[in-house]
C-alpha positions as a printed Julia matrix, in Angstrom:
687×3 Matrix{Float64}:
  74.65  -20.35  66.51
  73.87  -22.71  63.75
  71.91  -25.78  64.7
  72.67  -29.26  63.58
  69.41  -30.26  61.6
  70.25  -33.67  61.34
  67.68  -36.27  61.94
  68.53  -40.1   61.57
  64.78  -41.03  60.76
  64.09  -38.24  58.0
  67.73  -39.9   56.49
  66.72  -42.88  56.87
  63.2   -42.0   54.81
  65.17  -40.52  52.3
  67.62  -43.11  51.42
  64.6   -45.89  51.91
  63.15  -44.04  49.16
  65.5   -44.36  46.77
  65.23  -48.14  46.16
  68.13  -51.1   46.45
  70.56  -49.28  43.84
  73.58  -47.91  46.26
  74.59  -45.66  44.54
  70.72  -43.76  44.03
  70.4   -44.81  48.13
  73.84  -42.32  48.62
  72.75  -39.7   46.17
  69.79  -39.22  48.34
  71.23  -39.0   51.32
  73.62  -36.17  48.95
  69.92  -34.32  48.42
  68.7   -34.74  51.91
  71.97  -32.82  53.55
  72.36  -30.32  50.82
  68.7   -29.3   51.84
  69.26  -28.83  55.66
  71.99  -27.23  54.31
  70.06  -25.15  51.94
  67.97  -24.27  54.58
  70.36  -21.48  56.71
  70.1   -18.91  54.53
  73.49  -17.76  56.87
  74.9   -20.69  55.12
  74.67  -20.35  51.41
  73.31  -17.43  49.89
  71.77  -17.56  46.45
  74.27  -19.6   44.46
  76.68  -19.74  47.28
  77.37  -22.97  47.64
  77.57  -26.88  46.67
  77.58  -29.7   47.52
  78.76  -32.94  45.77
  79.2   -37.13  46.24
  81.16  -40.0   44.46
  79.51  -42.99  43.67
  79.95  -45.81  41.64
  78.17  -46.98  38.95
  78.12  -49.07  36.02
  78.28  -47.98  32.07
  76.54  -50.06  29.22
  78.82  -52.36  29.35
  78.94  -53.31  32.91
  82.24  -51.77  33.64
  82.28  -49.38  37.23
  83.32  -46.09  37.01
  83.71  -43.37  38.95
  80.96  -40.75  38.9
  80.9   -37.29  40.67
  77.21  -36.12  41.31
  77.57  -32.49  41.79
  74.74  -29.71  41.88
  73.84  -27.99  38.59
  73.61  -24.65  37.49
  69.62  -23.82  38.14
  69.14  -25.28  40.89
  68.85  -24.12  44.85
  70.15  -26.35  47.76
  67.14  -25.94  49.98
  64.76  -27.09  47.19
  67.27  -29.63  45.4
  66.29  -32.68  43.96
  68.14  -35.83  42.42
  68.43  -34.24  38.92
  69.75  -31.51  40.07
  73.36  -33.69  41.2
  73.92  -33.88  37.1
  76.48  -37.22  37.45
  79.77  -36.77  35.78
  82.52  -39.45  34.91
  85.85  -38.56  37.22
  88.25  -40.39  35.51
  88.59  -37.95  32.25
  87.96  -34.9   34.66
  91.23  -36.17  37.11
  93.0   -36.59  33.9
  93.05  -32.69  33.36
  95.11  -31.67  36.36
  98.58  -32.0   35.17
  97.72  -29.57  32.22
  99.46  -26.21  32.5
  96.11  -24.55  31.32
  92.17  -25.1   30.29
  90.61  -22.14  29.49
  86.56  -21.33  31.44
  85.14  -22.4   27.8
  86.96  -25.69  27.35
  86.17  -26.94  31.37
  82.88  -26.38  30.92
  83.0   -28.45  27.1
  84.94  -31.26  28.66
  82.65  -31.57  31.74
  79.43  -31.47  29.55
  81.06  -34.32  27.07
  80.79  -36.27  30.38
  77.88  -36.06  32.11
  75.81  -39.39  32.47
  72.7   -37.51  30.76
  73.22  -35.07  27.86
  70.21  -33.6   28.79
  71.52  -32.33  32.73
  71.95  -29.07  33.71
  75.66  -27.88  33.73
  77.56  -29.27  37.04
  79.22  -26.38  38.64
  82.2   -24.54  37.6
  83.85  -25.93  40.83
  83.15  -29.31  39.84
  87.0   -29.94  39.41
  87.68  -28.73  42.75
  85.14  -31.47  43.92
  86.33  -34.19  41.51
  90.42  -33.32  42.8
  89.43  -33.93  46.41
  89.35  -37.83  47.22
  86.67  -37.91  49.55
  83.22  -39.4   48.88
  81.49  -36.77  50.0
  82.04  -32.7   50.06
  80.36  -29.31  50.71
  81.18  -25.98  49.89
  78.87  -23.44  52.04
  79.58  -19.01  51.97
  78.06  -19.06  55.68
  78.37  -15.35  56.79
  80.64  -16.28  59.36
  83.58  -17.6   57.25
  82.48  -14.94  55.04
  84.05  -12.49  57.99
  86.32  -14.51  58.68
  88.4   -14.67  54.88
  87.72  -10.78  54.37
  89.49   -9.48  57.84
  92.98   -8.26  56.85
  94.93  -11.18  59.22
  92.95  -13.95  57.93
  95.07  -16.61  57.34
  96.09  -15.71  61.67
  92.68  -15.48  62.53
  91.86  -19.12  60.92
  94.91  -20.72  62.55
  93.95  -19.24  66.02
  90.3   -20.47  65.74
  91.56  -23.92  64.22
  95.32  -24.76  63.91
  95.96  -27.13  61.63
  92.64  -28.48  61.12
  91.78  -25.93  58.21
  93.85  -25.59  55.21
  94.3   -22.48  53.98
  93.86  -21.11  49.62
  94.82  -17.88  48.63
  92.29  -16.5   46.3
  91.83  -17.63  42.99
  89.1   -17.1   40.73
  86.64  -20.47  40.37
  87.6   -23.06  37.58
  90.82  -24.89  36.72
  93.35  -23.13  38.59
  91.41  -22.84  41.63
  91.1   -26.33  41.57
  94.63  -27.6   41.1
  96.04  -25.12  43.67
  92.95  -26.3   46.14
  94.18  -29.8   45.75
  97.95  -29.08  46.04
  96.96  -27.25  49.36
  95.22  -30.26  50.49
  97.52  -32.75  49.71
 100.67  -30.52  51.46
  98.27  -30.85  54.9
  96.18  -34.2   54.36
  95.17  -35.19  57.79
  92.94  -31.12  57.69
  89.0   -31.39  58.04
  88.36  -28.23  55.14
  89.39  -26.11  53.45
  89.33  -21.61  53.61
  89.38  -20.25  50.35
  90.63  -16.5   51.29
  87.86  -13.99  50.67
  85.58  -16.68  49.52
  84.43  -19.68  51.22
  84.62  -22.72  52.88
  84.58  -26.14  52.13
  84.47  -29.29  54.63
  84.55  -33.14  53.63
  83.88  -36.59  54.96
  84.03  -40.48  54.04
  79.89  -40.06  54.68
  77.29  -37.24  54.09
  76.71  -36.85  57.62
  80.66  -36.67  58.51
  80.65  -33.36  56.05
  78.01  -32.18  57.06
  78.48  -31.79  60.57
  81.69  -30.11  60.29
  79.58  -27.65  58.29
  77.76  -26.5   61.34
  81.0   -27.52  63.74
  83.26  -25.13  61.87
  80.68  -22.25  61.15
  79.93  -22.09  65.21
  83.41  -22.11  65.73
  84.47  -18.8   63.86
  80.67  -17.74  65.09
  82.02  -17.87  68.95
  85.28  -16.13  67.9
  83.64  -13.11  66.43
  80.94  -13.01  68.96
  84.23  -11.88  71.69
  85.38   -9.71  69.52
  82.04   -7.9   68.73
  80.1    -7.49  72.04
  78.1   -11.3   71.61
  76.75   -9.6   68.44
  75.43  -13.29  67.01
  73.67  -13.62  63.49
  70.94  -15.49  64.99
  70.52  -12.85  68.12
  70.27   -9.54  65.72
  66.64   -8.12  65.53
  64.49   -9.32  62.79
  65.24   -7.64  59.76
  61.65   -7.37  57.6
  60.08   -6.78  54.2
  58.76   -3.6   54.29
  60.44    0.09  55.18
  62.15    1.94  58.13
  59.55    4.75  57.32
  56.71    3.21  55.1
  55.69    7.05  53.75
  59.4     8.07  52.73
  59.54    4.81  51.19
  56.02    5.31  49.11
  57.5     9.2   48.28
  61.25    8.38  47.04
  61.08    4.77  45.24
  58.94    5.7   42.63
  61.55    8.91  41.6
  64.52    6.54  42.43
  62.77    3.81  40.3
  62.39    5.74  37.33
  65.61    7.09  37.67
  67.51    3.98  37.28
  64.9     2.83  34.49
  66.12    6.02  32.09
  69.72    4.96  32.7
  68.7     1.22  31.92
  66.56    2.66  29.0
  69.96    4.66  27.99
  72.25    1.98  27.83
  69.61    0.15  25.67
  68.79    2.49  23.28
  65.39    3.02  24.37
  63.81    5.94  27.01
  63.46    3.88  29.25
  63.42   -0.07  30.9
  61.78   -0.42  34.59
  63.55   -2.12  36.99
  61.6    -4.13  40.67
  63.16   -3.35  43.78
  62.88   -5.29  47.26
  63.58   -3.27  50.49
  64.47   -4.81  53.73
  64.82   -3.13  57.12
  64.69   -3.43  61.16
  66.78   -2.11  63.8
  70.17   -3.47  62.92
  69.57   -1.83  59.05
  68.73    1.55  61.19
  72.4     1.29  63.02
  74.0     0.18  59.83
  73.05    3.11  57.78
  73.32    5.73  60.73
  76.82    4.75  60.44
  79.77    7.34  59.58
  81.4     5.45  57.3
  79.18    4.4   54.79
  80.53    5.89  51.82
  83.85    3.94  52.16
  82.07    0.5   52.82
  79.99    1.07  50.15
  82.5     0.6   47.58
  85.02   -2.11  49.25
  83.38   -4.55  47.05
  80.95   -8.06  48.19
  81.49  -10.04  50.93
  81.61  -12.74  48.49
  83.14  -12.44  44.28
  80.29  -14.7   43.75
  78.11  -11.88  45.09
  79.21   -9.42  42.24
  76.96  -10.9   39.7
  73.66  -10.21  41.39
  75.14   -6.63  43.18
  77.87   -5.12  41.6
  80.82   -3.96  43.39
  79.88   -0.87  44.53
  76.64    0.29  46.39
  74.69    4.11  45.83
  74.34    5.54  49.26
  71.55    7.85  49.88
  71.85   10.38  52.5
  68.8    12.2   54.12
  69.6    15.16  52.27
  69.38   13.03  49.0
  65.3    11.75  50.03
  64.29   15.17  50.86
  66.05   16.87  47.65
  63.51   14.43  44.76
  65.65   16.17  42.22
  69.21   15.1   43.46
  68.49   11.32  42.76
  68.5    11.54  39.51
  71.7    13.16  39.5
  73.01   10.72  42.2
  72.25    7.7   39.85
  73.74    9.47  36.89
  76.73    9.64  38.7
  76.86    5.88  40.02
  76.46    5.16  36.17
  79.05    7.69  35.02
  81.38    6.34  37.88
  80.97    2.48  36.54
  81.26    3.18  33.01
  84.94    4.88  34.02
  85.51    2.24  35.8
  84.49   -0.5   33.36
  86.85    1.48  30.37
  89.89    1.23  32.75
  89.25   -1.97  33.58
  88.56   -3.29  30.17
  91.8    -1.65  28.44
  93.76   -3.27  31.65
  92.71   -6.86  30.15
  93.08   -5.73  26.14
  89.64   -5.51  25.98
  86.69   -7.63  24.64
  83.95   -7.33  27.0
  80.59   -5.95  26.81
  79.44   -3.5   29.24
  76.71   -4.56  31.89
  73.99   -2.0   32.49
  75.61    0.89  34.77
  72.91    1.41  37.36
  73.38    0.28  40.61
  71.27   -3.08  42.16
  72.04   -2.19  45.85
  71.02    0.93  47.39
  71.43    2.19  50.92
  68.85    4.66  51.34
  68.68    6.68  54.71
  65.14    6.19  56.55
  64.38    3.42  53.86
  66.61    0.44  54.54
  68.52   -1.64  51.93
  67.09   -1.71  48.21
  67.45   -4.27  45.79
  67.39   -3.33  42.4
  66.77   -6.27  39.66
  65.26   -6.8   36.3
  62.57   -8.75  38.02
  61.42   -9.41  41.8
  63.71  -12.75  41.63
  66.94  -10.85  40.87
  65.48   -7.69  43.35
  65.36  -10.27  46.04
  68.53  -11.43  45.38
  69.89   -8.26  45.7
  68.38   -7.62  48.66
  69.3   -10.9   50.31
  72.95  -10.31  49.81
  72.57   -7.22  51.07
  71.16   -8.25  54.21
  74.53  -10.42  54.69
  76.79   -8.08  53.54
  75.72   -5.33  55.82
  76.57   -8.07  58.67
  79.55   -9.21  56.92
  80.89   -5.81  57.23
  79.26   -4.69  60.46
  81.44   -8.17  62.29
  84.05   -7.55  59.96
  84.84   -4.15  60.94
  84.77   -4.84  64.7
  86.95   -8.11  64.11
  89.94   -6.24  62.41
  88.21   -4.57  59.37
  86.79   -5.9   56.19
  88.96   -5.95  53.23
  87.29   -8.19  49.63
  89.42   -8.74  46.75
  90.73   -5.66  45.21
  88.87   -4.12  42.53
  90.8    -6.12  39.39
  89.56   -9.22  40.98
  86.36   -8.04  40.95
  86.2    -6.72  37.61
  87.22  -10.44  36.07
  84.74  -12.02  38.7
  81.59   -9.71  37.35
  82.77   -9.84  33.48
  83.81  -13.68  33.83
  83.63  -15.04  30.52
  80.85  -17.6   30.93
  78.6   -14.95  32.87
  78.96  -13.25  29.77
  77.81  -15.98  27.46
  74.78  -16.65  29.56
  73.73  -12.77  28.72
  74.32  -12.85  25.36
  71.94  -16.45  25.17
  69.13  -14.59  28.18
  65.7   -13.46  26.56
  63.57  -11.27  28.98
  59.77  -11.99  28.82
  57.93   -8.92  27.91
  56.53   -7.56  30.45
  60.08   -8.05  32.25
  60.76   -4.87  35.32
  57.25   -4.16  34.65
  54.68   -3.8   38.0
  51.33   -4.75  37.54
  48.41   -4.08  40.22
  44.85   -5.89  39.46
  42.27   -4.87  41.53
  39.16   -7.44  42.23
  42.5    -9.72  41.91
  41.26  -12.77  43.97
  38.8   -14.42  41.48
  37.53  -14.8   38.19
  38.71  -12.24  35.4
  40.89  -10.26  38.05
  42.9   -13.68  38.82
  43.17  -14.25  35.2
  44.39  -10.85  34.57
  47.04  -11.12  36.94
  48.37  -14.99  36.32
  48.46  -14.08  32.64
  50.53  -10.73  33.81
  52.91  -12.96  35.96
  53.25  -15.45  33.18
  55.18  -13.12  31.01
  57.0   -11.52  33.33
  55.76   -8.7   35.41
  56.06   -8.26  39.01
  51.97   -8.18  40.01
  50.29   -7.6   43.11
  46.54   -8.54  43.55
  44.31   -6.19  45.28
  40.89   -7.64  46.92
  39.04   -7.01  50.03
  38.54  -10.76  50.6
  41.88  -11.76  52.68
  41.47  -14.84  52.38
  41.13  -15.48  49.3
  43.18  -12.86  47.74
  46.26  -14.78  49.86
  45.55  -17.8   48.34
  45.27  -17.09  44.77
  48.71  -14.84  45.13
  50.49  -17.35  46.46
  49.48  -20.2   43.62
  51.89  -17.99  41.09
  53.78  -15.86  43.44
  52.13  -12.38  43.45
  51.61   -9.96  45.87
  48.28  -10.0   48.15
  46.96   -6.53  48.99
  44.08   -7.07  51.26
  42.11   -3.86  51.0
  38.26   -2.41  50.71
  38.31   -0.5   47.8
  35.43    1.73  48.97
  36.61    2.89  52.1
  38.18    6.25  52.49
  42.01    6.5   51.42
  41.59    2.85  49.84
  43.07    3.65  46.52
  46.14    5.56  48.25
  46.45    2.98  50.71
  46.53   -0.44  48.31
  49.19    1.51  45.91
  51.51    2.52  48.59
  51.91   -1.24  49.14
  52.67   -2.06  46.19
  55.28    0.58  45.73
  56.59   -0.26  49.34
  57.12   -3.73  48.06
  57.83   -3.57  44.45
  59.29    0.21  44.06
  56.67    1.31  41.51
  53.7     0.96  39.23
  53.63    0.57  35.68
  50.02   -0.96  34.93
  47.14   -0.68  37.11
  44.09   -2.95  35.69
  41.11   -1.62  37.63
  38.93   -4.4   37.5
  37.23   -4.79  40.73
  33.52   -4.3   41.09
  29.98   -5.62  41.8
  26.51   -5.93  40.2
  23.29   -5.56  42.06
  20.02   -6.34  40.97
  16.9    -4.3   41.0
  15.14   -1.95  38.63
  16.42    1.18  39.05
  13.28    3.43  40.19
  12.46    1.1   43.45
  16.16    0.14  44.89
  17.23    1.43  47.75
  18.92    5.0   47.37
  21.84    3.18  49.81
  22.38    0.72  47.48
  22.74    2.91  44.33
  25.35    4.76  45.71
  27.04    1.63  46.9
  27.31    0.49  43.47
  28.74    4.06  42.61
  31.4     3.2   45.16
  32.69    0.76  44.09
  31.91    0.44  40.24
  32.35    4.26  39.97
  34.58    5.91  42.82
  36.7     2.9   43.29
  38.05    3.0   39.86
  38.39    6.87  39.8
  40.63    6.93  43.61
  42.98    4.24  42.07
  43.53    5.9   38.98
  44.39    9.18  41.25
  47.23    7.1   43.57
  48.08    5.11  40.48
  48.62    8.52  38.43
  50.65   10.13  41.46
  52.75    7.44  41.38
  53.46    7.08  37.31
  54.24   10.54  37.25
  56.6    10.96  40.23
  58.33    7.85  37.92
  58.49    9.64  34.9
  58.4     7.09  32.86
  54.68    6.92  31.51
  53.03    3.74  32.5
  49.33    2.14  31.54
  45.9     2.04  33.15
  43.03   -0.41  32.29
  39.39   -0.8   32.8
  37.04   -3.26  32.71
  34.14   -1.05  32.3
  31.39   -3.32  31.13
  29.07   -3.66  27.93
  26.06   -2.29  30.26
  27.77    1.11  30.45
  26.57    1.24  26.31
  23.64   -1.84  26.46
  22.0    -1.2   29.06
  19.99   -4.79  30.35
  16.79   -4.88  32.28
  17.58   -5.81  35.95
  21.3    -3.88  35.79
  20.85   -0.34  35.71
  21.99    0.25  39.31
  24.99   -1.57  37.89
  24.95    0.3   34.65
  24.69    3.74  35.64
  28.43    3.68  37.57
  30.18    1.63  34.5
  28.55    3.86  32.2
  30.43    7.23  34.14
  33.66    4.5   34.35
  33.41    4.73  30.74
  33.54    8.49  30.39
  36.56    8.07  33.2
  38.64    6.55  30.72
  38.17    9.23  27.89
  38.85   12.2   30.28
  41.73   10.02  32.13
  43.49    9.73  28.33
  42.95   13.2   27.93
  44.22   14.77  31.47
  47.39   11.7   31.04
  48.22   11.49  27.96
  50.94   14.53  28.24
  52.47   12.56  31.06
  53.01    9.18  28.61
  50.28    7.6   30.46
  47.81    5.26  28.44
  44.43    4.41  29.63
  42.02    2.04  28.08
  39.28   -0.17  28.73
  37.04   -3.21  28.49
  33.59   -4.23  27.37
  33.31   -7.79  28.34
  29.85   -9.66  28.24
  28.21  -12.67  29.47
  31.86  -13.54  31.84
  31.57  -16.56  34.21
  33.51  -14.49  37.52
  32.35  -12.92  40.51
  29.82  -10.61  38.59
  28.29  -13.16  37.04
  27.35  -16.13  38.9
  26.3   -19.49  37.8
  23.25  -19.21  39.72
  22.68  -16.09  37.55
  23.06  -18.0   34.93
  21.14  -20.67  35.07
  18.15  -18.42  36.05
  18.91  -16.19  33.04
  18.64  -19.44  31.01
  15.88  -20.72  32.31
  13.84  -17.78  31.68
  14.53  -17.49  28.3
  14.22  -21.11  27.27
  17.75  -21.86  26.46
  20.79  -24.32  27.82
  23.12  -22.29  29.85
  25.52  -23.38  26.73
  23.16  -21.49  24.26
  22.69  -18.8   26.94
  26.78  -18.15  27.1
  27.2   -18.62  23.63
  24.4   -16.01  22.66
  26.47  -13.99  20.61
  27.92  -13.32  17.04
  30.49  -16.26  17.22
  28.09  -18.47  19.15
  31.03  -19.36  21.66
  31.31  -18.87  25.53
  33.82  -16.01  26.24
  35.77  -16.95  28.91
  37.9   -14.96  31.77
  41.09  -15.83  29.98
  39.76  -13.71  26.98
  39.54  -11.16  28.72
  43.14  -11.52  30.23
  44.07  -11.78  26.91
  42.79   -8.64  25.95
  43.7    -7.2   28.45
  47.88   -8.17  27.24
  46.74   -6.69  24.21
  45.73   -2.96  25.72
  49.14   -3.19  27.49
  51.29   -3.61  24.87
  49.2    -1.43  21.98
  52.12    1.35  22.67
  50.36    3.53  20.37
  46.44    2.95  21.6
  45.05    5.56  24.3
  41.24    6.26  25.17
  39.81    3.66  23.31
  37.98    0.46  24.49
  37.51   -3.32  22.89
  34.41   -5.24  23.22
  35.12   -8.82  24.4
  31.59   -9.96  24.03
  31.96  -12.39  21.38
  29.78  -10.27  19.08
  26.65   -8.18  20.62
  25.99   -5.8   17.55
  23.85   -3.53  20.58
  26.85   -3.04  22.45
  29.36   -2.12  19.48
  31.09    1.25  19.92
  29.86    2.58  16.58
């Protein structure tokens, strides 16, 4: 049951907030619904929705026109703001409809030549649907109810029974101009109706105020709720077990996404021209993803198609559905995802030569995967589009699941589809997208939480990789992943099955492992022949043994992949110059240093590069500033002349070492070697 979020004071705030203009004061009561609406994820479902208002407002000369504020391409409902309701003049947009045709490219044209700002986003490709409809405010929602609803094979019954005249009913029509003008000749043949059903679609409600619309939102999506609740045993969205972020079986997971992963990366790294481009996945799980997949009839649901068209541009059409004879055969998913490819290229061919051709072929591997003992996979080019995947999938599988117990579920046929996925402007948009470059790839930084380890990893995330930080301080290793969205893996590196541990989280939540940066590590102080034994071999454990038990889960991992993959050390200039004080510290990185020479020997046959680092004189968690003003202070200088004691006379800073870290990772061609990022100590060069 969806609840009513509405609350008159939080309105209030908002459209108090806006100042005295009325037509900003409506616009944010526009943002304030669109975000409770934004907020059901059963509601609207990554670019499943909009929402829209008409306002009036004046132009430069003082003249009021008519202005549609309608969300823009970019932006989510449950984080929308102001600018994201690009305003666009009605009146040319209205004068459109009695033309027999407007081609995707020329709507879109026409609609940017009006906007109020040049500069806005692009309003939605449904914006003439809004602008035809002559009520101040409306909202278009996919909530997974009406989502049931317009795929069971009696729909247009089903809606009548639940509603009567109250609904209108669309047959389906691809989004743009024709959609629109056969929306609004529905509408105006039944004008007294509340919304709108657009078969195998949506649903769209309206109002004279914001409020109006949006409570026939949640009026109308409880309404087809109770229906299918009688005809599916009370099964209610909101009653289901928690679905969750992890695996059905977390060690089956750990042992077939790596292989699956690097499957799908040689078929992306096919259709590219290149061995091979990784790929993020996102799994989700819990007791009603057990039932689904322990179904019979998977195979045929799998390729009936999305629950929504919309949905085809972040899925595909069809899903691959791994059997537990697949996970236990590693060998067979390579040929399963060959297959899936082989399947969509066919497909794509047919389809293409049915149109007269023209389009360009979208990579072939799947971006859904049921996967026996798993749960559902999303597959993307990032973790944003895995997620995506993965969300959709979640509704899908309960789209179907109600669907099938409520008379079946039956999507647009497969031509449909086919125009939906290779839509002209989705096209466009891939031929303008750039990927960063470390795009698909997953990082891990160990010693992740603070100083060159956090720096490591925001640089990582900056250009694109998927990273996960790895520290034993919860806390703070929590924190610092959530200021750039990365993945916290609380962990203490030194205790037994650490390494295998921390990586089978990150392949449990990301699918793989491209880069491990082994960075974590501590530095006691003592001369060497009067420390405690216990606290030399602590500083083996975790300057020495640490490094060596991730590089052994990291390696497992790369090689079940296939695919090659990077590993990176910060070893230390003491492992070559050694300094009074530091040999308990010195001694470990020194045998980290021969680690990386006999790792890029024992790898290097399995496409796996391993370097290192020789940083010096780092402000992080090694270094402290107390450290460093003592240091100072006992040799008579500034802490400035102390940090800058080196060939360049400059401070190097964490984000130097980041830096050179970027470098290592993309020197394709570089293996067993290690840079100095000392700012010149001619002790401490490698030659």
């Amino acid at each position: 049951m969806r609840q009513n979020l509405w609350n008159d004071a939080d309105a209030n705030a908002w459209e108090e907030g806006a100042g005295p203009d009325p037509a900003d004061r409506l616009l944010a009561l526009r943002v304030y619904s669109s975000r409770l609406i934004g907020a059901d994820p059963d509601l609207v479902m990554h670019g499943g929705g909009n929402t829209s208002i008409k306002v009036s407002r004046a132009n430069l000369f003082g003249e009021m026109e008519d202005i549609l504020h309608i969300k823009g391409s970019g932006w989510d409902l449950d984080t929308l703001e102001a600018p994201g309701l690009p305003g666009v003049r009605l009146a040319p947009l209205r004068e459109l409809r009695p033309l027999e045709r407007l081609s995707d490219e020329d709507m879109v044209n026409i609609q940017r030549a009006n906007l109020l700002d040049t500069s806005a986003p692009n309003p939605s490709v449904e914006t003439l649907l809004h602008g035809y409809l002559p009520h101040r405010v409306v909202d278009h929602t996919h909530a997974t109810a009406f989502l049931v609803l317009a795929n069971l094979p009696e729909a247009e019954d089903a809606v009548r029974e639940i509603f009567g005249s109250r609904l209108a009913i669309v047959p389906f029509i691809m989004p743009g101009f024709d959609l629109a003008k056969v929306a609004a000749d529905v509408f105006e043949a039944q004008p007294d109706c509340e919304g709108l059903v657009l078969l195998q679609h949506g649903h769209f409600t309206w109002g004279d105020t914001v409020r109006e619309s949006y409570d026939r939102v949640i009026e109308h999506t409880n309404a087809v709720e109770d229906w299918l609740a009688d005809r599916a045993s009370g099964r209610r969205f909101d009653a289901t077990v928690q679905r969750r972020r992890d695996a059905l079986t977390p060690a089956l997971a750990q042992t077939v996404l790596p292989r699956l992963r690097g499957a799908i990366a040689r078929v992306r790294g096919d259709h590219n021209g290149v061995s091979a481009r990784p790929v993020v996945t996102d799994i989700r799980s819990g007791q009603d993803v057990a039932e689904f997949l322990a179904r019979d009839d998977l195979e045929t649901l799998a390729h009936r198609g999305p629950a929504s068209p919309d949905h085809v541009i972040r899925t595909k059409g069809p899903k691959l559905v791994l059997t537990e004879a697949d996970v236990a055969a590693p060998e067979t998913l390579q040929t399963k995802v060959d297959a899936f490819a082989d399947a969509y290229r066919t497909a794509f061919e047919a389809q293409n030569a049915r149109i007269g051709g023209g389009k360009t072929l979208l990579e072939p591997h799947p971006c859904v995967v049921w996967v026996a003992g798993v749960g559902l996979v999303g597959v993307g080019k990032d973790a944003k589009a895995a997620a995506a995947a993965s969300d959709i999938a979640e509704q899908s599988i309960e789209v179907m699941t109600l669907g099938e117990a409520a008379g079946g579920f039956h999507p647009v046929p497969e031509d449909a589809l086919f125009e939906m996925e290779y839509w002209s402007l989705e096209q466009a948009k891939l031929s303008r997208s750039t990927d960063k470059p470390f795009t698909g790839q997953i990082v891990a930084v160990t010693g992740g939480a603070s100083g060159i380890g956090v720096a490591t990893a925001r640089a990582f995330a900056a250009l694109g990789a998927a990273v996960a930080i790895i520290d034993r301080d919860t806390e703070a290793c929590t924190k610092a992943a959530s200021e750039f969205g990365a993945y916290p893996v609380a962990v203490d590196l030194t205790a037994p099955g650490a390494g295998k541990q921390a990586i089978g989280q990150v392949v449990e939540r990301f699918g793989g492992l491209d880069i491990l940066i082994s960075n974590a590590g501590v530095a006691p102080q003592g001369d060497i022949l009067t420390m405690p034994m216990d606290q030399i071999r602590g500083s083996f454990e975790i300057n020495f043994f640490a490094h060596l038990t991730m590089a052994r889960a990291a390696a497992e991992v790369m090689k079940a992949q296939g695919i090659g993959g990077q590993m990176l050390f910060n070893v230390s200039k003491q492992s070559v110059n050694p300094g009074k004080g530091f040999g308990a510290y010195g001694l470990p990185k020194a045998a980290t240093f021969f680690l990386v020479r006999q790792l890029a020997l024992e790898l290097g046959g399995a496409g796996i590069r391993v370097n290192g680092l020789n940083p010096d004189r780092i402000r992080s968690g090694i270094v402290t500033d107390e450290m460093i003003a003592q240091r100072a202070q006992a040799r008579g200088l500034s802490e400035r002349e102390y940090m800058g004691g080196n060939l360049l006379g400059q401070e190097v800073e964490v984000r130097h070492v980041a830096e050179a870290f970027i470098a290592l990772a993309r020197s394709e061609r570089t293996t067993g070697h290690i840079m100095t990022v000392d700012g010149g100590n001619t002790a401490a060069e490698l030659r």
